[in-house]
GROMACS .gro file of C-alpha atoms in nm:
model
  169
    1MET     CA    1   3.715 -11.286 -11.811
    2ASP     CA    2   3.938 -11.525 -11.618
    3LEU     CA    3   3.991 -11.768 -11.906
    4VAL     CA    4   4.312 -11.918 -12.046
    5TRP     CA    5   4.384 -12.150 -12.338
    6LYS     CA    6   4.464 -12.434 -12.095
    7ASP     CA    7   4.101 -12.428 -11.974
    8ILE     CA    8   4.013 -12.610 -12.297
    9ASN     CA    9   4.012 -12.976 -12.194
   10SER     CA   10   3.794 -13.144 -12.454
   11SER     CA   11   3.926 -13.302 -12.770
   12THR     CA   12   3.904 -13.042 -13.047
   13MET     CA   13   3.937 -13.035 -13.424
   14ASP     CA   14   4.251 -12.856 -13.539
   15LEU     CA   15   4.277 -12.667 -13.869
   16SER     CA   16   4.332 -12.982 -14.075
   17ASP     CA   17   4.060 -13.183 -13.896
   18TYR     CA   18   3.803 -12.907 -13.936
   19ALA     CA   19   3.896 -12.852 -14.303
   20ASN     CA   20   3.836 -13.224 -14.370
   21TYR     CA   21   3.509 -13.208 -14.175
   22VAL     CA   22   3.390 -12.909 -14.382
   23LEU     CA   23   3.463 -13.091 -14.709
   24LYS     CA   24   3.230 -13.376 -14.606
   25LYS     CA   25   2.934 -13.153 -14.515
   26GLU     CA   26   2.750 -13.000 -14.811
   27GLU     CA   27   2.623 -12.683 -14.638
   28LEU     CA   28   2.958 -12.616 -14.469
   29LYS     CA   29   3.149 -12.672 -14.793
   30LYS     CA   30   2.915 -12.438 -14.982
   31ASN     CA   31   2.960 -12.162 -14.722
   32TYR     CA   32   3.337 -12.215 -14.728
   33ASP     CA   33   3.358 -12.210 -15.109
   34GLU     CA   34   3.142 -11.899 -15.146
   35TYR     CA   35   3.325 -11.688 -14.888
   36LYS     CA   36   3.571 -11.432 -15.019
   37PRO     CA   37   3.770 -11.281 -14.732
   38ASN     CA   38   3.872 -10.917 -14.747
   39ASN     CA   39   4.234 -10.953 -14.862
   40LYS     CA   40   4.330 -10.602 -14.751
   41MET     CA   41   4.203 -10.674 -14.400
   42LEU     CA   42   4.387 -11.010 -14.395
   43LYS     CA   43   4.709 -10.835 -14.498
   44ASN     CA   44   4.662 -10.574 -14.223
   45LEU     CA   45   4.600 -10.847 -13.968
   46GLU     CA   46   4.902 -11.045 -14.082
   47THR     CA   47   5.126 -10.736 -14.074
   48MET     CA   48   5.009 -10.646 -13.724
   49LEU     CA   49   5.080 -10.999 -13.598
   50LEU     CA   50   5.427 -11.009 -13.756
   51GLU     CA   51   5.531 -10.657 -13.649
   52ASN     CA   52   5.430 -10.728 -13.289
   53ASN     CA   53   5.571 -11.081 -13.276
   54GLU     CA   54   5.224 -11.203 -13.181
   55LYS     CA   55   5.024 -11.515 -13.254
   56LEU     CA   56   4.652 -11.576 -13.211
   57LEU     CA   57   4.503 -11.886 -13.057
   58ILE     CA   58   4.143 -11.918 -13.173
   59PHE     CA   59   3.890 -12.154 -13.017
   60ALA     CA   60   3.540 -12.181 -13.161
   61MET     CA   61   3.245 -12.357 -13.001
   62GLY     CA   62   2.946 -12.462 -13.205
   63ALA     CA   63   2.715 -12.739 -13.314
   64GLU     CA   64   2.612 -12.913 -13.633
   65TRP     CA   65   2.246 -12.819 -13.583
   66CYS     CA   66   2.325 -12.446 -13.556
   67HIS     CA   67   2.270 -12.243 -13.875
   68ASP     CA   68   2.498 -11.957 -13.761
   69CYS     CA   69   2.776 -12.209 -13.688
   70SER     CA   70   2.739 -12.357 -14.037
   71GLU     CA   71   2.772 -12.010 -14.182
   72LYS     CA   72   3.043 -11.848 -13.965
   73LEU     CA   73   3.286 -12.128 -13.881
   74PRO     CA   74   3.367 -12.226 -14.243
   75LYS     CA   75   3.434 -11.856 -14.305
   76MET     CA   76   3.672 -11.847 -14.008
   77LEU     CA   77   3.844 -12.157 -14.146
   78LYS     CA   78   3.904 -11.982 -14.478
   79ILE     CA   79   4.037 -11.670 -14.301
   80VAL     CA   80   4.281 -11.876 -14.095
   81GLN     CA   81   4.394 -12.074 -14.401
   82ASP     CA   82   4.457 -11.750 -14.593
   83LEU     CA   83   4.680 -11.618 -14.314
   84LYS     CA   84   5.022 -11.766 -14.243
   85ASN     CA   85   4.960 -12.087 -14.045
   86GLU     CA   86   5.234 -12.013 -13.793
   87LEU     CA   87   5.045 -11.697 -13.691
   88ILE     CA   88   4.725 -11.871 -13.581
   89ASP     CA   89   4.631 -12.191 -13.401
   90PHE     CA   90   4.265 -12.264 -13.479
   91ARG     CA   91   4.059 -12.518 -13.284
   92VAL     CA   92   3.691 -12.609 -13.314
   93LEU     CA   93   3.474 -12.785 -13.058
   94TYR     CA   94   3.141 -12.912 -13.187
   95GLY     CA   95   2.876 -13.102 -12.995
   96ILE     CA   96   2.704 -12.827 -12.799
   97LYS     CA   97   2.349 -12.933 -12.710
   98THR     CA   98   2.070 -12.721 -12.567
   99ASN     CA   99   1.870 -12.818 -12.262
  100PRO     CA  100   1.508 -12.768 -12.372
  101PHE     CA  101   1.391 -12.791 -12.010
  102HIS     CA  102   1.628 -12.534 -11.861
  103LYS     CA  103   1.477 -12.287 -11.621
  104GLU     CA  104   1.534 -11.913 -11.648
  105ASN     CA  105   1.830 -11.907 -11.408
  106GLU     CA  106   1.991 -12.225 -11.548
  107PRO     CA  107   2.236 -12.259 -11.837
  108LEU     CA  108   2.089 -12.302 -12.185
  109TRP     CA  109   2.338 -12.582 -12.259
  110HIS     CA  110   2.274 -12.944 -12.161
  111LYS     CA  111   2.529 -13.035 -11.892
  112GLN     CA  112   2.537 -13.412 -11.956
  113HIS     CA  113   2.528 -13.399 -12.337
  114SER     CA  114   2.754 -13.100 -12.413
  115PRO     CA  115   3.131 -13.072 -12.377
  116PRO     CA  116   3.227 -12.940 -12.029
  117GLU     CA  117   3.342 -12.607 -12.176
  118ALA     CA  118   2.980 -12.526 -12.272
  119THR     CA  119   2.870 -12.517 -11.909
  120ASN     CA  120   3.198 -12.402 -11.751
  121PRO     CA  121   3.131 -12.050 -11.614
  122LYS     CA  122   3.480 -11.940 -11.725
  123PHE     CA  123   3.367 -11.961 -12.089
  124ASP     CA  124   3.039 -11.777 -12.021
  125LEU     CA  125   2.887 -11.935 -12.333
  126GLN     CA  126   2.569 -11.741 -12.417
  127LYS     CA  127   2.520 -11.818 -12.788
  128ILE     CA  128   2.688 -12.022 -13.058
  129PRO     CA  129   2.905 -11.992 -13.242
  130THR     CA  130   3.133 -11.820 -12.995
  131ILE     CA  131   3.487 -11.763 -13.114
  132TYR     CA  132   3.738 -11.704 -12.833
  133ILE     CA  133   4.063 -11.525 -12.911
  134PHE     CA  134   4.376 -11.573 -12.699
  135ASN     CA  135   4.727 -11.429 -12.731
  136LYS     CA  136   5.040 -11.638 -12.791
  137ASP     CA  137   5.074 -11.692 -12.414
  138GLY     CA  138   4.725 -11.841 -12.396
  139LYS     CA  139   4.566 -11.544 -12.222
  140TYR     CA  140   4.212 -11.452 -12.321
  141ILE     CA  141   4.183 -11.136 -12.532
  142ASP     CA  142   3.821 -11.120 -12.650
  143ARG     CA  143   3.549 -11.316 -12.827
  144ILE     CA  144   3.308 -11.297 -13.116
  145VAL     CA  145   2.960 -11.408 -13.012
  146GLU     CA  146   2.731 -11.543 -13.286
  147SER     CA  147   2.805 -11.271 -13.545
  148PRO     CA  148   3.083 -11.018 -13.600
  149THR     CA  149   3.023 -10.661 -13.482
  150HIS     CA  150   3.209 -10.530 -13.788
  151PRO     CA  151   3.120 -10.614 -14.151
  152SER     CA  152   3.329 -10.935 -14.150
  153LEU     CA  153   3.498 -11.185 -13.920
  154GLU     CA  154   3.843 -11.082 -14.041
  155GLU     CA  155   3.762 -10.719 -13.963
  156ASP     CA  156   3.648 -10.819 -13.613
  157LEU     CA  157   3.975 -11.010 -13.563
  158TYR     CA  158   4.172 -10.708 -13.681
  159HIS     CA  159   3.996 -10.470 -13.440
  160ILE     CA  160   4.022 -10.715 -13.149
  161LEU     CA  161   4.397 -10.752 -13.208
  162LYS     CA  162   4.445 -10.377 -13.255
  163LYS     CA  163   4.265 -10.301 -12.926
  164TYR     CA  164   4.464 -10.571 -12.744
  165LEU     CA  165   4.801 -10.448 -12.877
  166LYS     CA  166   4.715 -10.089 -12.786
  167LYS     CA  167   4.650 -10.198 -12.424
  168ALA     CA  168   4.961 -10.421 -12.416
  169ASN     CA  169   5.200 -10.149 -12.538
   0.00000   0.00000   0.00000
């Protein structure tokens, strides 16, 4: 995927903005409060980042109307908050809207009413939430689409980073 951090042009919520947003939304706050990240996995992730002098840039796209976004993104917030803040830059872009009249070969996302990243082919947005992971230089590493492939988001992050570092070294 030919995607870099600088391709994100829309105004996003940073860690603090999104944390404040979550506190104001009952369902998001509930999902945040109830989530208990795997501390061992967080420690492994943190150690791997520190030992390799790496940092993750995480960009999540979603929407308020999306149940999966309401479930997964508050969890990702808690994961990022539990890690050392200097190791991760977390940004959230809400406002994705579907185009109910899209034809089979057209994008699902409404071009006029969604942020430009939703319809930019570089992002290849298929489902939301989509969580894009970049390295410290802003180069795309991988993404988590809708749900983690491992038992938890932090485990997905760990395996994505491990695979990336193995290729890089």
